[in-house]
C-alpha cells in the first residue's frame, strides 16, 4: 500500500506516493529524481546521504520519507543558485576538498548547517561538525580549509 504525501525539496513541493518504509534518501533520489545525495552505507555511518530537514542535518538513509511530509528538505542541489556555485561549493574546489566527490554532497550539507548555526567556527568545531561524514580520498584537510575559508566571509 502506498501513501500520498507532499515532499518539499529545495523549495519545490513534490506530490508523491510512497510505501511507508521508504527512506527519505530513496524518495528523493528514486521518486523525485534528485541524485545529489548519495547512498553509501545505508546505515547512518558515512554521511553521504546527508540532507537538511528544517535546516538541521540528518542522514536521510535512516529517516522515513513520510516523516518529512510538510517539512522543508534541502539537498546539495539546493545550495547553488542556478548554475552559480555557492561560496562553500567554490571553496571545496579551490582548496582541494573534492577528489572522487562521493562524500562531497554530504560534506557540503554538514558544513552548511554548521555555518548557519555558527558563522565563525574554530577548526576543531569544523572537524567535529564533519565527524559524521566519511571521506576516503582527501585526508579531510582540504575540506576543513575550505569551510574555514568561507567562515565569516
Ligand atoms: S548512506 Fe546514509 S549514512 Fe551512509
Ligand atoms: S572525495 Fe572521495 S570520498 Fe571524499
Short mmCIF file of N, CA and C and ligand atoms in Angstrom, two decimals:
data_model
loop_
_atom_site.label_atom_id
_atom_site.label_comp_id
_atom_site.label_asym_id
_atom_site.label_seq_id
_atom_site.Cartn_x
_atom_site.Cartn_y
_atom_site.Cartn_z
N UNK A 1 0.84 -1.19 0.00
CA UNK A 1 0.00 0.00 0.00
C UNK A 1 0.87 1.25 0.00
N UNK A 2 0.54 2.18 -0.87
CA UNK A 2 1.29 3.43 -0.89
C UNK A 2 0.47 4.54 -0.23
N UNK A 3 1.19 5.52 0.28
CA UNK A 3 0.56 6.64 0.99
C UNK A 3 0.91 7.92 0.24
N UNK A 4 -0.08 8.77 0.04
CA UNK A 4 0.16 10.06 -0.63
C UNK A 4 0.77 11.05 0.36
N UNK A 5 1.72 11.81 -0.13
CA UNK A 5 2.36 12.82 0.72
C UNK A 5 2.90 13.91 -0.20
N UNK A 6 3.31 15.00 0.41
CA UNK A 6 3.98 16.06 -0.34
C UNK A 6 5.34 16.30 0.29
N UNK A 7 6.37 16.11 -0.50
CA UNK A 7 7.72 16.38 -0.02
C UNK A 7 8.18 17.71 -0.63
N UNK A 8 8.59 18.61 0.22
CA UNK A 8 9.09 19.89 -0.25
C UNK A 8 10.62 19.85 -0.21
N UNK A 9 11.20 19.86 -1.40
CA UNK A 9 12.66 19.71 -1.52
C UNK A 9 13.21 20.92 -2.27
N UNK A 10 14.13 21.61 -1.64
CA UNK A 10 14.74 22.82 -2.24
C UNK A 10 13.68 23.81 -2.69
N UNK A 11 12.62 23.92 -1.88
CA UNK A 11 11.57 24.91 -2.13
C UNK A 11 10.51 24.49 -3.12
N UNK A 12 10.61 23.28 -3.66
CA UNK A 12 9.62 22.80 -4.63
C UNK A 12 8.79 21.70 -3.97
N UNK A 13 7.47 21.79 -4.08
CA UNK A 13 6.58 20.79 -3.49
C UNK A 13 6.36 19.66 -4.49
N UNK A 14 6.68 18.43 -4.08
CA UNK A 14 6.51 17.26 -4.95
C UNK A 14 5.43 16.36 -4.36
N UNK A 15 4.29 16.20 -5.05
CA UNK A 15 3.32 15.20 -4.59
C UNK A 15 3.88 13.81 -4.90
N UNK A 16 3.88 12.94 -3.92
CA UNK A 16 4.45 11.60 -4.12
C UNK A 16 3.52 10.56 -3.50
N UNK A 17 3.70 9.31 -3.95
CA UNK A 17 3.02 8.19 -3.30
C UNK A 17 4.11 7.20 -2.92
N UNK A 18 4.17 6.87 -1.64
CA UNK A 18 5.31 6.11 -1.13
C UNK A 18 4.85 4.95 -0.26
N UNK A 19 5.62 3.86 -0.31
CA UNK A 19 5.44 2.81 0.70
C UNK A 19 5.89 3.40 2.04
N UNK A 20 5.21 3.04 3.13
CA UNK A 20 5.55 3.65 4.42
C UNK A 20 7.00 3.46 4.83
N UNK A 21 7.64 2.41 4.37
CA UNK A 21 9.02 2.16 4.77
C UNK A 21 10.07 2.83 3.91
N UNK A 22 9.64 3.63 2.93
CA UNK A 22 10.62 4.28 2.03
C UNK A 22 11.43 5.32 2.79
N UNK A 23 12.73 5.25 2.63
CA UNK A 23 13.58 6.25 3.29
C UNK A 23 13.49 7.58 2.54
N UNK A 24 13.84 8.63 3.24
CA UNK A 24 13.87 9.95 2.60
C UNK A 24 14.88 9.94 1.45
N UNK A 25 16.00 9.26 1.65
CA UNK A 25 17.00 9.19 0.58
C UNK A 25 16.42 8.54 -0.67
N UNK A 26 15.75 7.41 -0.50
CA UNK A 26 15.18 6.71 -1.65
C UNK A 26 14.10 7.55 -2.31
N UNK A 27 13.30 8.23 -1.52
CA UNK A 27 12.24 9.06 -2.10
C UNK A 27 12.82 10.19 -2.93
N UNK A 28 13.83 10.85 -2.39
CA UNK A 28 14.39 12.00 -3.09
C UNK A 28 15.16 11.55 -4.33
N UNK A 29 15.92 10.47 -4.22
CA UNK A 29 16.71 10.01 -5.37
C UNK A 29 15.84 9.30 -6.41
N UNK A 30 15.06 8.33 -5.96
CA UNK A 30 14.42 7.41 -6.91
C UNK A 30 13.04 7.86 -7.36
N UNK A 31 12.34 8.60 -6.52
CA UNK A 31 10.99 9.05 -6.87
C UNK A 31 11.03 10.47 -7.43
N UNK A 32 11.71 11.36 -6.74
CA UNK A 32 11.77 12.75 -7.19
C UNK A 32 12.85 12.94 -8.26
N UNK A 33 13.93 12.16 -8.15
CA UNK A 33 14.95 12.22 -9.20
C UNK A 33 16.10 13.16 -8.93
N UNK A 34 16.25 13.60 -7.68
CA UNK A 34 17.42 14.42 -7.32
C UNK A 34 18.48 13.49 -6.75
N UNK A 35 19.57 13.31 -7.49
CA UNK A 35 20.53 12.26 -7.14
C UNK A 35 21.81 12.80 -6.52
N UNK A 36 21.78 14.05 -6.06
CA UNK A 36 22.98 14.61 -5.43
C UNK A 36 23.37 13.87 -4.16
N UNK A 37 22.43 13.64 -3.26
CA UNK A 37 22.71 12.88 -2.04
C UNK A 37 23.01 11.44 -2.44
N UNK A 38 24.03 10.87 -1.82
CA UNK A 38 24.49 9.53 -2.21
C UNK A 38 24.13 8.47 -1.16
N UNK A 39 24.00 7.24 -1.65
CA UNK A 39 23.84 6.11 -0.72
C UNK A 39 25.19 5.44 -0.57
N UNK A 40 25.74 5.54 0.63
CA UNK A 40 26.99 4.85 0.92
C UNK A 40 26.71 3.60 1.73
N UNK A 41 26.64 3.79 3.04
CA UNK A 41 26.48 2.64 3.95
C UNK A 41 25.02 2.21 4.11
N UNK A 42 24.08 3.14 3.91
CA UNK A 42 22.65 2.91 4.18
C UNK A 42 22.42 2.52 5.63
N UNK A 43 23.26 3.02 6.53
CA UNK A 43 23.17 2.62 7.94
C UNK A 43 23.65 3.72 8.89
N UNK A 44 23.48 4.98 8.51
CA UNK A 44 23.83 6.11 9.39
C UNK A 44 25.29 6.16 9.80
N UNK A 45 26.18 5.67 8.95
CA UNK A 45 27.59 5.64 9.32
C UNK A 45 28.45 6.61 8.53
N UNK A 46 28.08 6.92 7.27
CA UNK A 46 29.04 7.60 6.39
C UNK A 46 28.69 9.05 6.08
N UNK A 47 27.44 9.45 6.20
CA UNK A 47 27.06 10.84 5.94
C UNK A 47 26.89 11.20 4.47
N UNK A 48 27.08 10.25 3.57
CA UNK A 48 26.97 10.58 2.14
C UNK A 48 25.56 11.00 1.74
N UNK A 49 24.60 10.58 2.54
CA UNK A 49 23.18 10.83 2.22
C UNK A 49 22.63 12.07 2.93
N UNK A 50 23.52 12.86 3.56
CA UNK A 50 23.06 13.95 4.42
C UNK A 50 22.20 14.96 3.67
N UNK A 51 21.10 15.33 4.31
CA UNK A 51 20.23 16.42 3.84
C UNK A 51 19.90 17.30 5.03
N UNK A 52 19.39 18.48 4.76
CA UNK A 52 18.86 19.32 5.83
C UNK A 52 17.35 19.10 5.91
N UNK A 53 16.86 18.94 7.12
CA UNK A 53 15.42 18.88 7.35
C UNK A 53 15.09 20.04 8.29
N UNK A 54 14.32 20.99 7.77
CA UNK A 54 14.07 22.23 8.51
C UNK A 54 15.38 22.82 9.02
N UNK A 55 16.39 22.76 8.18
CA UNK A 55 17.68 23.39 8.48
C UNK A 55 18.65 22.57 9.29
N UNK A 56 18.23 21.39 9.76
CA UNK A 56 19.11 20.55 10.59
C UNK A 56 19.58 19.35 9.77
N UNK A 57 20.88 19.02 9.86
CA UNK A 57 21.38 17.90 9.06
C UNK A 57 20.92 16.56 9.60
N UNK A 58 20.62 15.65 8.69
CA UNK A 58 20.28 14.29 9.11
C UNK A 58 20.68 13.31 8.01
N UNK A 59 20.90 12.07 8.44
CA UNK A 59 21.21 11.01 7.49
C UNK A 59 19.89 10.53 6.88
N UNK A 60 19.67 10.89 5.63
CA UNK A 60 18.37 10.62 5.03
C UNK A 60 18.14 9.14 4.74
N UNK A 61 19.21 8.34 4.79
CA UNK A 61 19.03 6.89 4.58
C UNK A 61 18.29 6.26 5.74
N UNK A 62 18.33 6.92 6.89
CA UNK A 62 17.77 6.33 8.10
C UNK A 62 16.58 7.14 8.60
N UNK A 63 15.91 7.83 7.71
CA UNK A 63 14.76 8.66 8.08
C UNK A 63 13.63 8.35 7.11
N UNK A 64 12.46 8.10 7.64
CA UNK A 64 11.33 7.76 6.77
C UNK A 64 10.83 8.99 6.01
N UNK A 65 10.65 8.81 4.72
CA UNK A 65 10.24 9.93 3.89
C UNK A 65 8.93 10.54 4.37
N UNK A 66 8.01 9.69 4.80
CA UNK A 66 6.70 10.22 5.20
C UNK A 66 6.80 11.15 6.41
N UNK A 67 7.86 10.99 7.19
CA UNK A 67 8.05 11.88 8.34
C UNK A 67 8.45 13.29 7.89
N UNK A 68 8.87 13.41 6.64
CA UNK A 68 9.27 14.73 6.13
C UNK A 68 8.11 15.46 5.48
N UNK A 69 6.93 14.83 5.43
CA UNK A 69 5.75 15.48 4.84
C UNK A 69 5.49 16.79 5.58
N UNK A 70 5.38 17.87 4.82
CA UNK A 70 5.08 19.17 5.43
C UNK A 70 6.30 19.89 5.99
N UNK A 71 7.47 19.31 5.83
CA UNK A 71 8.69 19.95 6.33
C UNK A 71 9.58 20.34 5.13
N UNK A 72 10.61 21.10 5.41
CA UNK A 72 11.49 21.61 4.35
C UNK A 72 12.75 20.75 4.25
N UNK A 73 12.93 20.14 3.10
CA UNK A 73 14.13 19.34 2.85
C UNK A 73 15.05 20.13 1.93
N UNK A 74 16.33 20.13 2.27
CA UNK A 74 17.33 20.75 1.39
C UNK A 74 18.38 19.71 1.05
N UNK A 75 18.66 19.58 -0.24
CA UNK A 75 19.72 18.69 -0.70
C UNK A 75 20.85 19.54 -1.28
N UNK A 76 21.92 18.87 -1.66
CA UNK A 76 23.04 19.62 -2.22
C UNK A 76 22.63 20.41 -3.45
N UNK A 77 21.63 19.92 -4.18
CA UNK A 77 21.17 20.66 -5.36
C UNK A 77 20.62 22.03 -4.99
N UNK A 78 20.19 22.17 -3.74
CA UNK A 78 19.59 23.43 -3.30
C UNK A 78 20.60 24.46 -2.84
N UNK A 79 21.88 24.11 -2.83
CA UNK A 79 22.89 25.05 -2.32
C UNK A 79 23.34 26.04 -3.39
N UNK A 80 23.34 25.61 -4.64
CA UNK A 80 23.75 26.50 -5.72
C UNK A 80 22.58 27.41 -6.10
N UNK A 81 22.89 28.50 -6.80
CA UNK A 81 21.85 29.37 -7.35
C UNK A 81 21.91 29.24 -8.86
N UNK A 82 21.01 28.46 -9.41
CA UNK A 82 21.09 28.17 -10.84
C UNK A 82 22.40 27.46 -11.13
N UNK A 83 23.17 27.99 -12.07
CA UNK A 83 24.48 27.42 -12.41
C UNK A 83 25.60 27.97 -11.54
N UNK A 84 25.26 28.86 -10.64
CA UNK A 84 26.26 29.55 -9.81
C UNK A 84 26.51 28.77 -8.53
N UNK A 85 27.74 28.27 -8.36
CA UNK A 85 28.06 27.54 -7.13
C UNK A 85 28.00 28.48 -5.93
N UNK A 86 27.66 27.93 -4.79
CA UNK A 86 27.70 28.72 -3.56
C UNK A 86 29.18 28.96 -3.20
N UNK A 87 29.46 29.96 -2.36
CA UNK A 87 30.85 30.19 -1.94
C UNK A 87 31.47 28.93 -1.32
N UNK A 88 30.69 28.17 -0.58
CA UNK A 88 31.22 26.95 0.04
C UNK A 88 31.56 25.92 -1.04
N UNK A 89 30.71 25.74 -2.00
CA UNK A 89 31.00 24.80 -3.09
C UNK A 89 32.26 25.22 -3.84
N UNK A 90 32.38 26.51 -4.11
CA UNK A 90 33.55 27.02 -4.83
C UNK A 90 34.81 26.77 -4.00
N UNK A 91 34.71 27.00 -2.68
CA UNK A 91 35.88 26.80 -1.81
C UNK A 91 36.30 25.32 -1.77
N UNK A 92 35.35 24.40 -1.78
CA UNK A 92 35.72 22.97 -1.82
C UNK A 92 36.59 22.69 -3.05
N UNK A 93 36.25 23.29 -4.16
CA UNK A 93 37.07 23.09 -5.36
C UNK A 93 38.43 23.77 -5.21
N UNK A 94 38.42 25.00 -4.70
CA UNK A 94 39.65 25.78 -4.63
C UNK A 94 40.66 25.20 -3.64
N UNK A 95 40.19 24.57 -2.57
CA UNK A 95 41.09 24.09 -1.51
C UNK A 95 41.32 22.58 -1.58
N UNK A 96 40.96 21.95 -2.66
CA UNK A 96 41.22 20.52 -2.79
C UNK A 96 40.34 19.66 -1.90
N UNK A 97 39.13 20.13 -1.65
CA UNK A 97 38.21 19.37 -0.80
C UNK A 97 37.40 18.33 -1.57
N UNK A 98 37.66 18.22 -2.86
CA UNK A 98 36.90 17.27 -3.69
C UNK A 98 37.90 16.41 -4.46
N UNK A 99 37.76 15.10 -4.32
CA UNK A 99 38.52 14.19 -5.22
C UNK A 99 37.51 13.34 -5.98
N UNK A 100 37.13 12.19 -5.45
CA UNK A 100 36.14 11.40 -6.20
C UNK A 100 34.76 12.05 -6.13
N UNK A 101 34.51 12.82 -5.08
CA UNK A 101 33.26 13.56 -4.96
C UNK A 101 32.12 12.82 -4.29
N UNK A 102 32.33 11.57 -3.92
CA UNK A 102 31.20 10.81 -3.37
C UNK A 102 30.74 11.38 -2.03
N UNK A 103 31.68 11.83 -1.22
CA UNK A 103 31.31 12.37 0.09
C UNK A 103 30.86 13.81 0.01
N UNK A 104 31.15 14.47 -1.11
CA UNK A 104 31.03 15.94 -1.17
C UNK A 104 29.62 16.46 -0.89
N UNK A 105 28.57 15.87 -1.44
CA UNK A 105 27.24 16.41 -1.12
C UNK A 105 26.95 16.40 0.38
N UNK A 106 27.29 15.32 1.03
CA UNK A 106 27.05 15.25 2.48
C UNK A 106 27.92 16.21 3.25
N UNK A 107 29.18 16.33 2.84
CA UNK A 107 30.09 17.28 3.49
C UNK A 107 29.55 18.70 3.36
N UNK A 108 29.09 19.05 2.17
CA UNK A 108 28.57 20.40 1.95
C UNK A 108 27.34 20.67 2.81
N UNK A 109 26.50 19.67 2.95
CA UNK A 109 25.30 19.85 3.77
C UNK A 109 25.68 20.04 5.24
N UNK A 110 26.59 19.20 5.74
CA UNK A 110 27.01 19.35 7.14
C UNK A 110 27.68 20.69 7.37
N UNK A 111 28.54 21.09 6.43
CA UNK A 111 29.23 22.37 6.58
C UNK A 111 28.26 23.54 6.50
N UNK A 112 27.27 23.43 5.64
CA UNK A 112 26.25 24.48 5.54
C UNK A 112 25.51 24.62 6.86
N UNK A 113 25.13 23.49 7.44
CA UNK A 113 24.42 23.53 8.73
C UNK A 113 25.29 24.16 9.81
N UNK A 114 26.57 23.81 9.80
CA UNK A 114 27.48 24.39 10.80
C UNK A 114 27.56 25.90 10.63
N UNK A 115 27.80 26.35 9.41
CA UNK A 115 27.99 27.79 9.19
C UNK A 115 26.71 28.58 9.43
N UNK A 116 25.56 27.93 9.20
CA UNK A 116 24.29 28.61 9.52
C UNK A 116 24.16 28.80 11.03
N UNK A 117 24.58 27.77 11.78
CA UNK A 117 24.44 27.83 13.24
C UNK A 117 25.56 28.63 13.88
N UNK A 118 26.74 28.57 13.27
CA UNK A 118 27.92 29.20 13.87
C UNK A 118 28.78 29.74 12.74
N UNK A 119 28.61 31.00 12.37
CA UNK A 119 29.28 31.53 11.17
C UNK A 119 30.81 31.57 11.25
N UNK A 120 31.38 31.62 12.45
CA UNK A 120 32.84 31.67 12.56
C UNK A 120 33.35 30.55 13.46
N UNK A 121 33.25 29.31 13.02
CA UNK A 121 33.68 28.19 13.85
C UNK A 121 35.20 28.09 13.91
N UNK A 122 35.69 27.45 14.96
CA UNK A 122 37.11 27.12 15.04
C UNK A 122 37.37 25.88 14.19
N UNK A 123 38.66 25.60 13.96
CA UNK A 123 38.99 24.39 13.20
C UNK A 123 38.45 23.15 13.91
N UNK A 124 38.58 23.14 15.23
CA UNK A 124 38.09 21.97 15.97
C UNK A 124 36.57 21.83 15.79
N UNK A 125 35.87 22.94 15.82
CA UNK A 125 34.41 22.87 15.64
C UNK A 125 34.05 22.38 14.24
N UNK A 126 34.84 22.78 13.25
CA UNK A 126 34.59 22.28 11.89
C UNK A 126 34.80 20.77 11.86
N UNK A 127 35.90 20.32 12.43
CA UNK A 127 36.19 18.88 12.39
C UNK A 127 35.12 18.08 13.14
N UNK A 128 34.64 18.62 14.25
CA UNK A 128 33.57 17.93 15.00
C UNK A 128 32.29 17.90 14.16
N UNK A 129 31.96 19.03 13.53
CA UNK A 129 30.72 19.10 12.74
C UNK A 129 30.75 18.13 11.56
N UNK A 130 31.95 17.87 11.04
CA UNK A 130 32.07 16.98 9.88
C UNK A 130 32.41 15.55 10.29
N UNK A 131 32.40 15.27 11.57
CA UNK A 131 32.86 13.95 12.02
C UNK A 131 31.90 12.83 11.62
N UNK A 132 30.67 13.17 11.25
CA UNK A 132 29.74 12.15 10.78
C UNK A 132 29.81 11.91 9.28
N UNK A 133 30.75 12.58 8.62
CA UNK A 133 30.90 12.46 7.16
C UNK A 133 32.26 11.82 6.87
N UNK A 134 32.25 10.67 6.27
CA UNK A 134 33.49 9.96 5.97
C UNK A 134 33.97 10.30 4.56
N UNK A 135 35.30 10.50 4.46
CA UNK A 135 35.93 10.73 3.16
C UNK A 135 37.14 9.80 3.05
N UNK A 136 37.18 9.04 1.98
CA UNK A 136 38.29 8.10 1.84
C UNK A 136 39.38 8.66 0.93
N UNK A 137 39.22 9.88 0.44
CA UNK A 137 40.16 10.40 -0.56
C UNK A 137 41.03 11.55 -0.07
N UNK A 138 40.44 12.53 0.57
CA UNK A 138 41.12 13.83 0.70
C UNK A 138 42.00 13.96 1.92
N UNK A 139 41.81 13.11 2.92
CA UNK A 139 42.52 13.32 4.18
C UNK A 139 41.91 14.43 5.02
N UNK A 140 40.81 14.98 4.57
CA UNK A 140 39.98 15.95 5.29
C UNK A 140 40.55 17.37 5.32
N UNK A 141 41.88 17.54 5.19
CA UNK A 141 42.44 18.88 5.40
C UNK A 141 41.90 19.91 4.41
N UNK A 142 41.78 19.52 3.15
CA UNK A 142 41.26 20.47 2.16
C UNK A 142 39.83 20.85 2.45
N UNK A 143 39.08 19.89 2.94
CA UNK A 143 37.67 20.17 3.27
C UNK A 143 37.59 21.16 4.43
N UNK A 144 38.39 20.91 5.46
CA UNK A 144 38.37 21.79 6.63
C UNK A 144 38.84 23.19 6.23
N UNK A 145 39.89 23.27 5.43
CA UNK A 145 40.38 24.59 4.97
C UNK A 145 39.30 25.32 4.18
N UNK A 146 38.57 24.59 3.37
CA UNK A 146 37.51 25.22 2.57
C UNK A 146 36.44 25.82 3.47
N UNK A 147 36.04 25.08 4.47
CA UNK A 147 34.99 25.58 5.38
C UNK A 147 35.50 26.81 6.14
N UNK A 148 36.75 26.73 6.61
CA UNK A 148 37.30 27.87 7.36
C UNK A 148 37.48 29.09 6.47
N UNK A 149 37.78 28.86 5.20
CA UNK A 149 37.97 29.98 4.27
C UNK A 149 36.67 30.75 4.07
N UNK A 150 35.56 30.02 4.09
CA UNK A 150 34.26 30.66 3.86
C UNK A 150 33.70 31.25 5.16
N UNK A 151 34.10 30.66 6.28
CA UNK A 151 33.56 31.09 7.58
C UNK A 151 33.77 32.57 7.79
N UNK A 152 32.72 33.24 8.13
CA UNK A 152 32.80 34.65 8.46
C UNK A 152 32.94 35.59 7.27
N UNK A 153 33.00 35.03 6.06
CA UNK A 153 33.18 35.90 4.90
C UNK A 153 31.84 36.42 4.40
S1 LIG B 1 24.20 6.29 3.33
FE1 LIG B 1 23.28 7.31 4.98
S2 LIG B 1 24.83 7.50 6.47
FE2 LIG B 1 25.75 6.32 4.88
S1 LIG B 2 36.38 12.93 -2.13
FE1 LIG B 2 36.24 10.76 -2.36
S2 LIG B 2 35.22 10.11 -0.54
FE2 LIG B 2 35.62 12.20 -0.21
#
